[in-house]
mmCIF file of N, CA and C in Angstrom:
data_model
loop_
_atom_site.group_PDB
_atom_site.id
_atom_site.type_symbol
_atom_site.label_atom_id
_atom_site.label_comp_id
_atom_site.label_asym_id
_atom_site.label_seq_id
_atom_site.Cartn_x
_atom_site.Cartn_y
_atom_site.Cartn_z
ATOM 1 N N MET A 1 -4.432 -4.923 -1.312
ATOM 2 C CA MET A 1 -3.864 -3.768 -1.689
ATOM 3 C C MET A 1 -4.249 -2.306 -1.096
ATOM 4 N N VAL A 2 -3.173 -1.498 -1.032
ATOM 5 C CA VAL A 2 -3.684 -0.005 -1.382
ATOM 6 C C VAL A 2 -3.152 0.972 -2.103
ATOM 7 N N ALA A 3 -3.856 2.406 -1.825
ATOM 8 C CA ALA A 3 -3.554 3.166 -2.891
ATOM 9 C C ALA A 3 -3.455 4.210 -1.810
ATOM 10 N N VAL A 4 -2.665 5.131 -2.285
ATOM 11 C CA VAL A 4 -2.100 6.270 -1.583
ATOM 12 C C VAL A 4 -1.193 7.415 -2.579
ATOM 13 N N SER A 5 -1.432 8.818 -2.282
ATOM 14 C CA SER A 5 -0.625 9.505 -2.886
ATOM 15 C C SER A 5 0.430 9.690 -3.180
ATOM 16 N N ARG A 6 1.076 10.069 -4.220
ATOM 17 C CA ARG A 6 2.338 9.983 -4.316
ATOM 18 C C ARG A 6 3.147 10.726 -3.431
ATOM 19 N N GLU A 7 3.043 11.729 -2.758
ATOM 20 C CA GLU A 7 3.513 12.603 -1.614
ATOM 21 C C GLU A 7 3.072 12.065 -0.759
ATOM 22 N N HIS A 8 2.388 10.628 -0.432
ATOM 23 C CA HIS A 8 2.017 9.795 1.297
ATOM 24 C C HIS A 8 3.359 9.889 1.766
ATOM 25 N N ARG A 9 3.790 9.450 3.094
ATOM 26 C CA ARG A 9 5.050 9.001 3.689
ATOM 27 C C ARG A 9 5.221 7.593 2.844
ATOM 28 N N LEU A 10 4.101 6.689 2.944
ATOM 29 C CA LEU A 10 4.257 5.444 2.368
ATOM 30 C C LEU A 10 4.475 5.091 1.056
ATOM 31 N N ALA A 11 4.351 6.017 0.352
ATOM 32 C CA ALA A 11 4.378 6.316 -0.969
ATOM 33 C C ALA A 11 5.940 5.449 -1.510
ATOM 34 N N SER A 12 6.754 5.515 -0.893
ATOM 35 C CA SER A 12 8.089 4.757 -1.647
ATOM 36 C C SER A 12 8.375 3.737 -1.205
ATOM 37 N N LYS A 13 7.045 2.913 -0.415
ATOM 38 C CA LYS A 13 7.741 1.682 0.079
ATOM 39 C C LYS A 13 7.416 0.620 -0.856
ATOM 40 N N LYS A 14 7.763 -0.620 -0.829
ATOM 41 C CA LYS A 14 8.045 -1.998 -1.914
ATOM 42 C C LYS A 14 6.527 -2.575 -0.872
ATOM 43 N N LEU A 15 6.461 -2.791 0.417
ATOM 44 C CA LEU A 15 5.732 -3.399 0.752
ATOM 45 C C LEU A 15 5.380 -2.959 1.872
ATOM 46 N N ILE A 16 3.871 -2.982 3.070
ATOM 47 C CA ILE A 16 3.858 -2.647 4.018
ATOM 48 C C ILE A 16 2.807 -3.047 4.820
ATOM 49 N N ASN A 17 3.575 -3.295 6.375
ATOM 50 C CA ASN A 17 2.763 -4.015 7.101
ATOM 51 C C ASN A 17 1.402 -2.927 7.768
ATOM 52 N N ILE A 18 0.759 -3.991 8.315
ATOM 53 C CA ILE A 18 -0.624 -3.622 8.505
ATOM 54 C C ILE A 18 -0.341 -2.505 10.052
ATOM 55 N N GLU A 19 0.823 -2.542 10.507
ATOM 56 C CA GLU A 19 1.216 -1.775 11.278
ATOM 57 C C GLU A 19 1.621 -0.154 11.221
ATOM 58 N N ASP A 20 1.911 -0.150 9.413
ATOM 59 C CA ASP A 20 2.044 1.179 9.039
ATOM 60 C C ASP A 20 1.044 1.569 8.621
ATOM 61 N N LEU A 21 -0.002 1.130 8.876
ATOM 62 C CA LEU A 21 -1.608 2.150 8.780
ATOM 63 C C LEU A 21 -2.086 2.391 9.877
ATOM 64 N N TYR A 22 -1.131 2.408 11.011
ATOM 65 C CA TYR A 22 -1.244 2.937 12.114
ATOM 66 C C TYR A 22 -1.639 4.526 12.312
ATOM 67 N N GLY A 23 -2.378 5.332 12.440
ATOM 68 C CA GLY A 23 -2.874 6.638 12.902
ATOM 69 C C GLY A 23 -3.034 6.687 11.245
ATOM 70 N N GLU A 24 -3.166 5.876 9.915
ATOM 71 C CA GLU A 24 -3.903 6.440 8.848
ATOM 72 C C GLU A 24 -5.775 6.202 9.092
ATOM 73 N N THR A 25 -5.737 7.258 7.921
ATOM 74 C CA THR A 25 -7.401 6.516 7.577
ATOM 75 C C THR A 25 -7.478 5.917 5.978
ATOM 76 N N LEU A 26 -8.050 4.585 6.766
ATOM 77 C CA LEU A 26 -8.607 3.726 5.637
ATOM 78 C C LEU A 26 -10.107 4.351 4.812
ATOM 79 N N MET A 27 -9.690 4.320 4.078
ATOM 80 C CA MET A 27 -11.218 4.669 2.967
ATOM 81 C C MET A 27 -11.658 2.951 2.322
ATOM 82 N N MET A 28 -13.141 2.483 2.438
ATOM 83 C CA MET A 28 -13.373 1.292 2.207
ATOM 84 C C MET A 28 -14.932 1.730 2.017
ATOM 85 N N VAL A 29 -15.447 0.153 1.069
ATOM 86 C CA VAL A 29 -16.779 0.382 0.955
ATOM 87 C C VAL A 29 -17.529 0.048 1.989
ATOM 88 N N SER A 30 -18.423 0.878 2.159
ATOM 89 C CA SER A 30 -19.306 0.801 3.850
ATOM 90 C C SER A 30 -20.046 -0.462 3.924
ATOM 91 N N PRO A 31 -20.483 -0.730 5.383
ATOM 92 C CA PRO A 31 -20.193 -2.116 5.855
ATOM 93 C C PRO A 31 -21.769 -2.485 5.053
ATOM 94 N N GLY A 32 -21.740 -4.239 4.400
ATOM 95 C CA GLY A 32 -22.973 -4.554 4.048
ATOM 96 C C GLY A 32 -23.183 -4.335 2.598
ATOM 97 N N ASP A 33 -21.607 -3.828 1.861
ATOM 98 C CA ASP A 33 -22.029 -4.292 0.403
ATOM 99 C C ASP A 33 -20.649 -5.056 -0.339
ATOM 100 N N SER A 34 -20.078 -5.281 0.542
ATOM 101 C CA SER A 34 -19.210 -6.677 0.114
ATOM 102 C C SER A 34 -19.021 -7.514 1.502
ATOM 103 N N GLY A 35 -18.869 -8.721 1.328
ATOM 104 C CA GLY A 35 -18.666 -10.155 2.424
ATOM 105 C C GLY A 35 -17.423 -9.634 2.836
ATOM 106 N N ALA A 36 -16.059 -9.638 1.731
ATOM 107 C CA ALA A 36 -14.684 -9.720 2.180
ATOM 108 C C ALA A 36 -14.374 -8.959 2.596
ATOM 109 N N ASN A 37 -14.909 -7.073 2.189
ATOM 110 C CA ASN A 37 -14.365 -6.004 2.963
ATOM 111 C C ASN A 37 -15.163 -5.951 4.469
ATOM 112 N N ASP A 38 -16.242 -6.445 4.307
ATOM 113 C CA ASP A 38 -16.912 -6.504 5.626
ATOM 114 C C ASP A 38 -15.875 -7.176 6.883
ATOM 115 N N PHE A 39 -15.285 -8.605 6.265
ATOM 116 C CA PHE A 39 -14.979 -9.026 7.047
ATOM 117 C C PHE A 39 -13.638 -8.126 7.390
ATOM 118 N N ILE A 40 -12.691 -8.188 6.370
ATOM 119 C CA ILE A 40 -11.659 -6.973 6.415
ATOM 120 C C ILE A 40 -11.793 -6.091 7.622
ATOM 121 N N ARG A 41 -12.898 -5.401 7.751
ATOM 122 C CA ARG A 41 -13.205 -4.299 8.290
ATOM 123 C C ARG A 41 -13.427 -4.948 9.961
ATOM 124 N N SER A 42 -14.400 -5.734 10.046
ATOM 125 C CA SER A 42 -14.392 -5.793 11.248
ATOM 126 C C SER A 42 -13.282 -6.795 11.663
ATOM 127 N N ASP A 43 -12.190 -7.308 11.007
ATOM 128 C CA ASP A 43 -10.998 -7.984 11.866
ATOM 129 C C ASP A 43 -10.310 -6.426 12.403
ATOM 130 N N LEU A 44 -9.861 -5.160 11.336
ATOM 131 C CA LEU A 44 -9.187 -4.410 11.756
ATOM 132 C C LEU A 44 -9.937 -3.449 13.045
ATOM 133 N N GLU A 45 -11.351 -3.219 12.870
ATOM 134 C CA GLU A 45 -11.834 -2.773 14.158
ATOM 135 C C GLU A 45 -11.220 -3.364 15.342
ATOM 136 N N LYS A 46 -11.624 -5.099 15.208
ATOM 137 C CA LYS A 46 -11.399 -5.260 16.547
ATOM 138 C C LYS A 46 -9.759 -5.662 16.761
ATOM 139 N N ASN A 47 -8.878 -5.810 15.766
ATOM 140 C CA ASN A 47 -7.511 -5.437 16.395
ATOM 141 C C ASN A 47 -6.592 -4.969 15.662
ATOM 142 N N HIS A 48 -7.302 -3.704 15.490
ATOM 143 C CA HIS A 48 -6.071 -2.781 14.710
ATOM 144 C C HIS A 48 -6.854 -1.555 15.135
ATOM 145 N N PRO A 49 -7.413 -1.373 15.953
ATOM 146 C CA PRO A 49 -8.166 0.396 15.852
ATOM 147 C C PRO A 49 -7.501 1.570 16.182
ATOM 148 N N GLN A 50 -6.009 1.273 15.810
ATOM 149 C CA GLN A 50 -5.024 2.745 15.510
ATOM 150 C C GLN A 50 -5.493 2.972 13.618
ATOM 151 N N ILE A 51 -6.166 2.214 13.058
ATOM 152 C CA ILE A 51 -6.473 2.233 12.038
ATOM 153 C C ILE A 51 -7.898 3.205 11.595
ATOM 154 N N LYS A 52 -8.049 4.037 11.702
ATOM 155 C CA LYS A 52 -9.075 4.520 11.173
ATOM 156 C C LYS A 52 -9.994 4.355 10.114
ATOM 157 N N ILE A 53 -11.179 4.301 10.056
ATOM 158 C CA ILE A 53 -12.241 3.567 8.439
ATOM 159 C C ILE A 53 -12.845 4.433 8.345
ATOM 160 N N GLU A 54 -12.879 4.974 6.957
ATOM 161 C CA GLU A 54 -14.120 6.023 6.664
ATOM 162 C C GLU A 54 -14.860 5.056 5.272
ATOM 163 N N ASP A 55 -15.599 5.346 4.991
ATOM 164 C CA ASP A 55 -17.272 4.852 4.329
ATOM 165 C C ASP A 55 -16.452 5.086 3.039
ATOM 166 N N THR A 56 -16.965 4.852 2.194
ATOM 167 C CA THR A 56 -17.403 5.367 0.130
ATOM 168 C C THR A 56 -17.893 4.460 0.141
ATOM 169 N N PRO A 57 -18.684 4.787 -1.346
ATOM 170 C CA PRO A 57 -19.358 4.752 -2.291
ATOM 171 C C PRO A 57 -19.182 2.599 -2.102
ATOM 172 N N HIS A 58 -20.001 2.029 -3.056
ATOM 173 C CA HIS A 58 -20.128 0.568 -2.932
ATOM 174 C C HIS A 58 -19.112 0.822 -4.281
ATOM 175 N N PHE A 59 -19.205 1.493 -5.250
ATOM 176 C CA PHE A 59 -18.692 1.167 -6.843
ATOM 177 C C PHE A 59 -18.468 2.925 -6.288
ATOM 178 N N TYR A 60 -16.630 1.701 -6.597
ATOM 179 C CA TYR A 60 -15.661 3.318 -6.759
ATOM 180 C C TYR A 60 -15.500 3.844 -8.288
ATOM 181 N N ASP A 61 -15.342 5.371 -7.759
ATOM 182 C CA ASP A 61 -15.528 5.912 -8.832
ATOM 183 C C ASP A 61 -14.231 6.774 -8.598
ATOM 184 N N LEU A 62 -14.172 7.913 -9.874
ATOM 185 C CA LEU A 62 -13.404 8.651 -9.823
ATOM 186 C C LEU A 62 -13.251 9.822 -8.699
ATOM 187 N N SER A 63 -14.215 9.879 -8.183
ATOM 188 C CA SER A 63 -14.176 10.586 -7.126
ATOM 189 C C SER A 63 -13.816 10.142 -6.025
ATOM 190 N N VAL A 64 -13.771 8.729 -5.585
ATOM 191 C CA VAL A 64 -13.301 8.354 -4.739
ATOM 192 C C VAL A 64 -11.781 8.348 -4.880
ATOM 193 N N PHE A 65 -11.047 7.960 -6.240
ATOM 194 C CA PHE A 65 -9.689 7.867 -6.223
ATOM 195 C C PHE A 65 -8.935 9.285 -5.827
ATOM 196 N N ASN A 66 -10.238 10.299 -6.767
ATOM 197 C CA ASN A 66 -9.762 11.415 -6.424
ATOM 198 C C ASN A 66 -9.721 12.383 -4.967
ATOM 199 N N ARG A 67 -10.375 12.009 -4.318
ATOM 200 C CA ARG A 67 -10.628 11.883 -2.527
ATOM 201 C C ARG A 67 -9.417 11.424 -1.841
ATOM 202 N N CYS A 68 -8.758 10.572 -2.558
ATOM 203 C CA CYS A 68 -7.483 9.586 -1.757
ATOM 204 C C CYS A 68 -6.111 10.393 -1.971
ATOM 205 N N ALA A 69 -6.648 11.119 -2.855
ATOM 206 C CA ALA A 69 -5.268 11.898 -3.734
ATOM 207 C C ALA A 69 -5.101 12.884 -3.166
ATOM 208 N N GLU A 70 -6.484 13.721 -2.529
ATOM 209 C CA GLU A 70 -6.716 14.978 -1.880
ATOM 210 C C GLU A 70 -6.194 15.065 -0.613
ATOM 211 N N THR A 71 -6.950 14.063 -0.113
ATOM 212 C CA THR A 71 -6.973 13.715 1.826
ATOM 213 C C THR A 71 -5.839 13.198 1.816
ATOM 214 N N GLY A 72 -4.930 12.864 1.375
ATOM 215 C CA GLY A 72 -3.996 12.068 2.067
ATOM 216 C C GLY A 72 -4.341 10.521 2.887
ATOM 217 N N ASN A 73 -5.325 10.206 2.797
ATOM 218 C CA ASN A 73 -6.021 9.362 3.148
ATOM 219 C C ASN A 73 -5.439 7.935 2.187
ATOM 220 N N VAL A 74 -5.704 6.554 2.770
ATOM 221 C CA VAL A 74 -5.024 5.263 2.194
ATOM 222 C C VAL A 74 -6.589 4.696 1.809
ATOM 223 N N LEU A 75 -6.144 4.184 0.456
ATOM 224 C CA LEU A 75 -7.220 3.647 -0.292
ATOM 225 C C LEU A 75 -7.621 1.995 -0.626
ATOM 226 N N LEU A 76 -8.332 1.061 0.459
ATOM 227 C CA LEU A 76 -8.663 -0.008 0.018
ATOM 228 C C LEU A 76 -8.639 -0.581 -1.449
ATOM 229 N N THR A 77 -7.902 -1.135 -2.315
ATOM 230 C CA THR A 77 -7.677 -0.919 -3.899
ATOM 231 C C THR A 77 -7.588 -2.809 -3.770
ATOM 232 N N ILE A 78 -7.473 -3.093 -5.364
ATOM 233 C CA ILE A 78 -7.226 -4.506 -5.697
ATOM 234 C C ILE A 78 -6.179 -3.826 -7.060
ATOM 235 N N GLU A 79 -5.394 -5.108 -7.342
ATOM 236 C CA GLU A 79 -4.017 -5.175 -8.249
ATOM 237 C C GLU A 79 -4.404 -4.333 -9.342
ATOM 238 N N CYS A 80 -5.463 -4.981 -9.977
ATOM 239 C CA CYS A 80 -6.011 -4.335 -11.255
ATOM 240 C C CYS A 80 -6.240 -2.995 -11.425
ATOM 241 N N TRP A 81 -6.481 -2.176 -10.425
ATOM 242 C CA TRP A 81 -7.032 -0.626 -10.259
ATOM 243 C C TRP A 81 -5.460 0.298 -9.896
ATOM 244 N N GLN A 82 -4.110 -0.518 -10.247
ATOM 245 C CA GLN A 82 -3.168 0.397 -9.711
ATOM 246 C C GLN A 82 -3.065 1.336 -10.545
ATOM 247 N N ASP A 83 -3.155 1.343 -11.785
ATOM 248 C CA ASP A 83 -2.515 2.387 -11.915
ATOM 249 C C ASP A 83 -4.250 3.256 -13.306
ATOM 250 N N VAL A 84 -5.007 3.226 -11.869
ATOM 251 C CA VAL A 84 -6.406 3.949 -12.387
ATOM 252 C C VAL A 84 -6.228 5.294 -12.186
ATOM 253 N N HIS A 85 -5.518 5.852 -11.451
ATOM 254 C CA HIS A 85 -5.300 7.301 -11.140
ATOM 255 C C HIS A 85 -3.612 7.398 -11.025
ATOM 256 N N PRO A 86 -3.393 9.115 -12.147
ATOM 257 C CA PRO A 86 -2.100 9.401 -11.823
ATOM 258 C C PRO A 86 -1.827 9.523 -10.605
ATOM 259 N N GLY A 87 -2.026 10.310 -9.528
ATOM 260 C CA GLY A 87 -1.495 10.505 -8.573
ATOM 261 C C GLY A 87 -1.475 9.573 -7.372
ATOM 262 N N LEU A 88 -1.830 8.390 -7.726
ATOM 263 C CA LEU A 88 -2.259 7.532 -6.586
ATOM 264 C C LEU A 88 -0.918 6.371 -7.129
ATOM 265 N N VAL A 89 -0.116 5.869 -5.999
ATOM 266 C CA VAL A 89 0.308 4.921 -6.223
ATOM 267 C C VAL A 89 -0.241 3.463 -5.169
ATOM 268 N N SER A 90 -0.120 2.334 -5.808
ATOM 269 C CA SER A 90 -0.276 1.423 -5.338
ATOM 270 C C SER A 90 0.376 0.199 -5.000
ATOM 271 N N ILE A 91 0.326 -0.093 -3.302
ATOM 272 C CA ILE A 91 1.683 -0.956 -2.672
ATOM 273 C C ILE A 91 0.655 -1.864 -1.723
ATOM 274 N N PRO A 92 1.153 -3.143 -2.509
ATOM 275 C CA PRO A 92 0.947 -4.540 -1.111
ATOM 276 C C PRO A 92 1.184 -4.578 -0.372
ATOM 277 N N VAL A 93 0.015 -4.897 0.727
ATOM 278 C CA VAL A 93 -0.028 -5.081 2.317
ATOM 279 C C VAL A 93 0.609 -6.171 2.854
ATOM 280 N N ASN A 94 1.092 -6.546 3.716
ATOM 281 C CA ASN A 94 1.712 -7.911 4.503
ATOM 282 C C ASN A 94 0.511 -8.393 5.140
ATOM 283 N N TRP A 95 -0.487 -8.829 4.702
ATOM 284 C CA TRP A 95 -1.624 -9.006 5.589
ATOM 285 C C TRP A 95 -2.314 -10.703 4.453
ATOM 286 N N ASP A 96 -3.355 -11.093 4.949
ATOM 287 C CA ASP A 96 -4.049 -12.327 4.890
ATOM 288 C C ASP A 96 -5.236 -12.189 4.079
ATOM 289 N N TYR A 97 -5.194 -10.779 3.573
ATOM 290 C CA TYR A 97 -6.571 -10.449 3.059
ATOM 291 C C TYR A 97 -6.889 -10.813 2.110
ATOM 292 N N SER A 98 -7.852 -11.202 1.476
ATOM 293 C CA SER A 98 -7.640 -11.185 0.012
ATOM 294 C C SER A 98 -9.420 -10.712 -0.568
ATOM 295 N N ILE A 99 -9.813 -10.018 -1.738
ATOM 296 C CA ILE A 99 -10.775 -9.742 -1.920
ATOM 297 C C ILE A 99 -11.020 -10.043 -3.778
ATOM 298 N N PRO A 100 -12.536 -11.273 -3.512
ATOM 299 C CA PRO A 100 -12.325 -11.813 -4.583
ATOM 300 C C PRO A 100 -12.881 -10.677 -5.975
ATOM 301 N N TYR A 101 -12.120 -11.325 -7.087
ATOM 302 C CA TYR A 101 -12.622 -10.307 -8.773
ATOM 303 C C TYR A 101 -13.439 -11.160 -9.572
ATOM 304 N N GLY A 102 -14.235 -10.262 -10.270
ATOM 305 C CA GLY A 102 -14.809 -10.800 -10.987
ATOM 306 C C GLY A 102 -14.639 -10.037 -12.264
ATOM 307 N N LEU A 103 -15.945 -10.256 -13.371
ATOM 308 C CA LEU A 103 -15.870 -9.515 -14.712
ATOM 309 C C LEU A 103 -16.822 -8.801 -14.548
ATOM 310 N N LEU A 104 -16.560 -6.997 -14.846
ATOM 311 C CA LEU A 104 -17.019 -5.974 -15.218
ATOM 312 C C LEU A 104 -17.051 -5.472 -16.106
ATOM 313 N N TYR A 105 -18.833 -5.144 -16.441
ATOM 314 C CA TYR A 105 -19.312 -4.947 -17.853
ATOM 315 C C TYR A 105 -19.967 -3.858 -17.560
ATOM 316 N N SER A 106 -21.087 -2.974 -18.520
ATOM 317 C CA SER A 106 -22.003 -2.525 -18.773
ATOM 318 C C SER A 106 -23.058 -2.370 -18.121
ATOM 319 N N LEU A 107 -23.991 -1.838 -17.386
ATOM 320 C CA LEU A 107 -24.849 -2.072 -16.824
ATOM 321 C C LEU A 107 -25.970 -1.848 -18.554
ATOM 322 N N ASP A 108 -25.705 -1.887 -19.343
ATOM 323 C CA ASP A 108 -26.324 -2.194 -20.384
ATOM 324 C C ASP A 108 -25.596 -3.052 -21.417
ATOM 325 N N PRO A 109 -25.284 -3.990 -21.714
ATOM 326 C CA PRO A 109 -24.294 -4.386 -22.535
ATOM 327 C C PRO A 109 -24.648 -5.074 -23.389
ATOM 328 N N PRO A 110 -23.658 -5.268 -24.611
ATOM 329 C CA PRO A 110 -24.193 -5.220 -26.032
ATOM 330 C C PRO A 110 -24.200 -7.346 -25.856
ATOM 331 N N GLU A 111 -24.940 -7.733 -26.631
ATOM 332 C CA GLU A 111 -25.675 -9.211 -26.603
ATOM 333 C C GLU A 111 -24.128 -10.249 -26.528
ATOM 334 N N ASP A 112 -22.834 -9.548 -27.561
ATOM 335 C CA ASP A 112 -21.979 -10.747 -27.374
ATOM 336 C C ASP A 112 -21.607 -10.433 -25.725
ATOM 337 N N VAL A 113 -21.466 -9.754 -25.533
ATOM 338 C CA VAL A 113 -21.036 -9.467 -23.738
ATOM 339 C C VAL A 113 -21.488 -10.310 -23.240
ATOM 340 N N LEU A 114 -22.971 -10.321 -23.467
ATOM 341 C CA LEU A 114 -23.762 -11.034 -22.388
ATOM 342 C C LEU A 114 -23.601 -12.433 -22.652
ATOM 343 N N ARG A 115 -23.408 -12.597 -23.676
ATOM 344 C CA ARG A 115 -23.082 -14.365 -24.270
ATOM 345 C C ARG A 115 -21.825 -14.995 -23.448
ATOM 346 N N PHE A 116 -20.884 -14.074 -23.728
ATOM 347 C CA PHE A 116 -19.530 -14.201 -22.844
ATOM 348 C C PHE A 116 -19.484 -14.246 -21.627
ATOM 349 N N VAL A 117 -20.623 -13.356 -20.756
ATOM 350 C CA VAL A 117 -20.425 -13.840 -19.280
ATOM 351 C C VAL A 117 -21.269 -15.024 -18.939
ATOM 352 N N LYS A 118 -22.761 -15.147 -19.702
ATOM 353 C CA LYS A 118 -23.090 -16.332 -19.513
ATOM 354 C C LYS A 118 -22.167 -17.670 -19.616
ATOM 355 N N ALA A 119 -21.589 -17.697 -20.638
ATOM 356 C CA ALA A 119 -20.108 -18.846 -20.957
ATOM 357 C C ALA A 119 -19.019 -18.831 -19.730
ATOM 358 N N ALA A 120 -19.357 -17.709 -19.178
ATOM 359 C CA ALA A 120 -18.031 -17.562 -17.929
ATOM 360 C C ALA A 120 -19.126 -18.144 -17.030
ATOM 361 N N GLU A 121 -20.320 -18.058 -16.872
ATOM 362 C CA GLU A 121 -21.297 -18.353 -15.387
ATOM 363 C C GLU A 121 -21.114 -20.010 -15.556
ATOM 364 N N ASP A 122 -21.646 -20.280 -16.627
ATOM 365 C CA ASP A 122 -21.690 -21.753 -17.095
ATOM 366 C C ASP A 122 -20.532 -22.393 -16.536
ATOM 367 N N PHE A 123 -19.289 -22.376 -17.486
ATOM 368 C CA PHE A 123 -18.172 -23.097 -16.771
ATOM 369 C C PHE A 123 -17.795 -22.614 -15.469
ATOM 370 N N THR A 124 -18.160 -21.597 -15.021
ATOM 371 C CA THR A 124 -17.623 -21.596 -13.257
ATOM 372 C C THR A 124 -18.636 -22.753 -12.498
ATOM 373 N N ASN A 125 -19.877 -22.753 -13.006
ATOM 374 C CA ASN A 125 -20.873 -23.995 -11.961
ATOM 375 C C ASN A 125 -20.364 -24.761 -12.652
ATOM 376 N N LYS A 126 -19.755 -25.429 -13.431
ATOM 377 C CA LYS A 126 -19.099 -26.869 -13.576
ATOM 378 C C LYS A 126 -17.978 -27.052 -13.195
ATOM 379 N N ALA A 127 -16.936 -26.079 -12.637
ATOM 380 C CA ALA A 127 -15.789 -26.464 -12.466
ATOM 381 C C ALA A 127 -15.870 -26.417 -10.788
#
């Protein structure tokens, strides 16, 4: 998915094609931060040079979402973040890219959260 400001020319679309991003600046994490994002970046640079790429910090925080809303840039995002910022609209893109999603938790989680993470890890390793 991508997120755009509510005033962006793509904001009213229900689904966009990659060609709709031509001439746009796509915000995404810097190279080396994510293998999945590195693959997307490499493919876009090779096959869709009409899309300019702007690096963001590894972890999206409110400043990244605010920058997207204020600049009119397009932000590479995931479905679970579609309501994270009131000034942005998230739109699915008709492409074959996917980004794996995991568990998010505090850097200093309580013991019960650590037990849950360990249980999820054990389950995943058995599957």
